[in-house]
């Protein structure tokens, strides 16, 4: 387990550097990430390079037995470069050119910027080739931040035309695949196809989906270009990138194919404010939501099926959400353990010291603006000690997840382009199922539907909206061979081009599911909506979306119990196929209903699970250890048997506290609130 | 009574066509509307026409004893045309050019597009001239949809200059008429006048009103151009256009002058979400609001004082409102009866089958995406049977409305440009009065103030904001001759150029009203606001707007009963003029107060009316029949006398049900809830 | 005391002028403001001037023993001028050029417009030089209205480059001062610096602050250009400008340096709707909030430390807020007294008569549209009589304020650019402290931190965000010498360039405060947040912002009493320095807590104060008189001792009423509600 910190030596006087680096080493940090926005410091004018400052800092880092993670500084092309090549700037959907003055103002499809990228990386990487104090590289920084994956400039338009020309055999093939007969949208040549822009009504969903894929591919290609350059220069470096949380526009699986290691940037109190379905609780404002974080941990771990890094870990209060809440006491330690529990191999705090200048002055660091330690520094030091101890001699390795959650960027994009209801959000729908699994202490891989599924005891696909024949076959084979599959609403709606099929939902999955969707409905949140099990009287809530199922081979599981048109219709079914089972749930379940779906699934799949854990308290298993993380202000007593070997803490877990046992605790695990 | 369906044969394989048309005929449908977005299917490249597909479908329609309603496909100029003539594109108020990629991207004042229109219509109409399977034509599709009446491109600017130059004798005349001394807004020449665009503060209200008139006139002229072309080719066709609901930007009366038949597109569950003053109830989400629909039915029927068509009738769930709610059981039948009761002669469901591609995949059809019947198909079939039976041998003809509601587009535009309060909406104000009449079972014509009024027993004008001398005379003569007139707040405020007069409101109507408006007031919704009758203690609520009246010849009817400055002021007056009476109400009445205004009006005018009907349950009279339509989930018993001859249903009316009697029931009619 | 009215003779027929002016004189008005939007009336075509109408009106004004206040008509350049010089138009942040069609469409940095300004002022002022009927001039009208201080056109970009080049020694100096190392934002030359525009993420705060300063300076310079022109032509005229309320973008202190007299435009029912932290009460909708108005009165009085004018006083209902509420009976009189009580020397009602044309038809005047007196006319007449009587022979002069409230535009701009929380508003924070002083009957000057403070018994600085060494020294000297200082949250955060210092807050003020800010926090409004005095059990609420203080020399005053991380931390401290005291409060206090801070401050400073007055009832002292103004619908009995000499009213004050005593009542003053 490696802890580190992000550092901007170029912001601070030279005499400060050794003091800082010494303090980092004392805190138990091992990695220092640098230079992601340093282009102008390295090349203040075209061709005039200044590496002295970075050389000195890298040397110091080596002297203190740490290693640098360097970044390509391409997220911030300097003013002189933008003035020389104004054509590299991004253009928004509505035609606005984005100016110099913040970051990420370049277009991924600019040839000019590709050349500049080549130049700066060659210089920079060449400088540090074979330097043992440099562990690896981060490409750029947070690709797509500030909605920059999708650019609409002339270069992108030209590239999009090439992209479609390469994908489709002919313009007739494209027209047919997209369904361009609708509203006379046929093209006569690839050259007629524009980047989308303002129109009287919404755009064709096929065109939007292809533009989303093209845009993601453009970033994938740009990242590969950087990664290849770096590896050509020194094949021993790792190359990574720091993805963002709950980020839709970029296919992280595709980018990860060109990385040795996946990393992401975790800001719990920001995510919980910006990406939650409801107003966050005070506890969440103080520490975030463990499952919201966990979903991202699981996604980025699964992207290469190996330990990932948190490349930026929130160090205290942050500047970008509505409320810059101060984290709970111990939250910065809690997050490090929680990430580690989910399979992280490195946690790098962002940033060393609160910045005195520029856009991020109201973003804390481990040290305050005067250099004195801030709350996060103490937390980080404690976490470093504890994680080092837990790791033992060989470190903590793989997370074995018995359950796969299918995450499909195409489905996500298609659902965003044609929103089904004001509160229909793909990420939140995934969280409903992921959270139910996590509340039962189950480890989850988050993988694309194209992944090999045979190793998983159960597979959950909350809204597998676009389904191809290949995915159909894969799922059929999985279940036939004894797999347990749980499907959610809006599965099997579209083909690969975002078109409906001339068949009822779930289209090609109909045989597998043993039922079809006869009709669907949405109602505003203020209307109470419930279902009941066919063999019981309980009622369970759902939200946002309701499908009426017509069971064929399948058995009804839940029916609607509401006044009006849904009453008595089937809401969920179960079907036996080969040696496995498929459950299809046509509603977006609340937490109780999700548990009613997940618990039997785990039982059928013979996956160990715990009693249902309180919100905010979670356990994770990794390589023989068990982490208990408490994201609440309540204290709990953990029931684990007498002989538990506690590596951190013990069976009394305080507010926002952590306990780590050298055992797998899931069988006998229980929780009791303390007063 | 004619039922029909909208069909897009160009979206479906040739082998499907006959199956579809046969199923339409079986359902009792008689008309098939087609081709409104088919330009690219008809003319895939400039000058290369392909009519084969349409020929074949028209032939099939004829073979099954149905008739086609064809549409000019001008709402969707194809990409090759837009690329050849980029100048035809619309420009928004803020200067954004609207691109190809949806529909309605052309400007009504483009000479180039006028030529293209001539070309495509001549080709297409020439093809089907004298074809007995073609009943008539729809011009274009939903003029103005997606806010496209008002374009701000260079062609429009030039046309606007010509339009004002034609209207005004001189630039001095224009300056004086508009009141351009204000803020130094005088022009020295017509050429100085621009299309409106972004400015630091709001625009001059006279300029905005003239731009609204000019824009509406531009569409009127473009429609006339199409209609004339069609009639030149075959004088036996009817020419119609499908207007939209609660649509302000286009003067439907003016457009209708060039149509044989008026049609509109009715989407009850969408309107109730987008155009209601309050959050819709669950019943409204399932079936819409009958009076909101009825106001549009009445408007479009009155536009030519003859039966109209619903050219697009909602067939099930729809894609454009926030919630794509599933309609109640029977709603699609209910809407057909309700339209018929209001004077519709044709109801055409939109669309035959759920579309597999493009922007409207989440819009239901009568058939599901796999071709199987959807809920609307069964409803439509039942409605077709019932309406055919009701019609008898000679059909159902005219609606005789004893009351006229004055709808004035100029007033609507003036009030939109200078909103009087955040919730001051002209349509909603009209609904308050229209709904009160409908709750008493009274049939209402919705006509412009320039109409001949002498045939009406009573006239209601909720906010006749702009009043000319001609309108004044017309109203004076109407009342003198014994007419009963009810005026609402904000009447008589402006002259024809959107200027105040140097006289107190109601300006030229002061003698008629016998009172002036001394002052006015608005308060937010959260403040309770009430008035009381001068001869009683009851209190009645009002909203949004309060005028303090000073009665001269008139008698006070209601006074404000509130703490503070309004207390004791007069809120409404009644004046006897010649043989008639005028009531002026200075507040926007709630439903109870509106009933207190409407009931005495009907009594004075000797108009039959019922007891006050429950919300959502309505009766209509047409040509000797009475329709009872129930837009609620409650069942009712209808009290109608023993010998009622029920053509559809009977005196027990279920949730969302219909009953039709072969009598005029208004005298003895009563309603009791069941259970 | 001078009352007046705004008049637009160019809107009305010549035969009306004398009637109007006679009626003004009869009402006791003494000044007539004119011509601020009259450019096109004066110069209908280039070089063709028409002064006849204005000559005649000015003569009439003189004949009736009144005086004209003329305005330069530069706020409305006519269409012919804009067409000749389209480059004078403003450009918005997003690059939109603002068209002719309202007002304020010119850029302050346009050389072409400077020339036109010179031309029109020279003509106009030359015409009226030495005319005894002209008392003075108002420059332009409401500089910055409709967000026009900050323009982003090419002229502004060029001027900004000159402005920074003048301010900074070198580009290196600028880079260092701004902190441009952050995100590679260094420049290599002044010519590289652009006006801000759309960027992917937010702008650099130093650049934004400098652009705010530059923009304000551009207006200051333009105003000085006008004022100099006017004074060159006739040195006896006063030159004034009418500022706006709660207006941030323009530094009114700087502009006022070039004015003889400061004026502002007061619209109580508009401000209370647009600028209040909470939904206004009905009383506030009827009369506004006296402290919100008072803060502006105090600011503009203090700007030159002499009586100011209200150049536009709301006369009745107004058109621009959401609700055009009708003011309470007497409100127009109440506002005149309240302004006078705060030090006004002139109150000019806007406008004489409701306008018949253009954008402001729904804005009342003292006369209705038909010329008859409106409610405001009676109020104004009464106020004129009463204020004339109060003034006695020598008039009422200076307001002696014992307390200074520091208002810092730099801090305001910096806090707006980097909002600390969704509801963090600098003006509202100032109101919290200002209102607490006013609730104790204390007169307050509102001055910049660069002012001389030695005359004040106490100084209150709610959020002195940017602190320079000079301000530090000034405050230290003030307290050392016995001054009483109360500082609010977010004080001492930034340096002069909007950068953090490498020191804990309050930075250079740390010695003075005797404490540092260890950490800060924000929480949403829905979370209850409280503090308690260290020596007591009461709890007091706060909002929006919480700082945790670490007392060094200072004594803790309040601590947080909340569950969680703040609990027990210090929220406010008191420090003795020399002969004075400093209190630093780290939270935004609610009204009760603000009173707990203000009352001891006044006691220590030996300032007279009253019992805590009810919301909406206020007293003011000016030159030996005491005004009591009641902005509520409740009546009160005033306890003032038996021998009070009432100049207006008496000890029973009705709803929205006024009482004026010829005494200083603060000592013995008390208030009791009536019934």
Coordinates of C-alpha atoms in Angstrom, one line a residue, chain B residues 510-516 550-557 570 572-576 582 584:
Chain B
X510 CA -65.3 53.5 -19.8
X511 CA -68.8 54.6 -20.8
X512 CA -69.8 51.0 -21.4
X513 CA -68.4 49.8 -18.1
X514 CA -69.6 52.8 -16.1
X515 CA -66.4 52.7 -14.0
X516 CA -62.7 53.3 -14.2
X550 CA -64.3 53.6 -9.1
X551 CA -67.9 53.1 -10.1
X552 CA -69.5 55.9 -12.0
X553 CA -72.8 54.8 -13.5
X554 CA -72.2 51.2 -12.6
X555 CA -73.2 49.4 -9.4
X556 CA -70.5 47.8 -7.3
X557 CA -70.8 44.0 -7.2
X570 CA -64.6 47.9 -5.4
X572 CA -66.3 44.3 -9.8
X573 CA -69.2 46.4 -11.1
X574 CA -72.3 45.9 -13.1
X575 CA -73.7 48.4 -15.5
X576 CA -76.9 48.6 -17.5
X582 CA -72.0 44.8 -18.7
X584 CA -66.5 44.2 -15.3

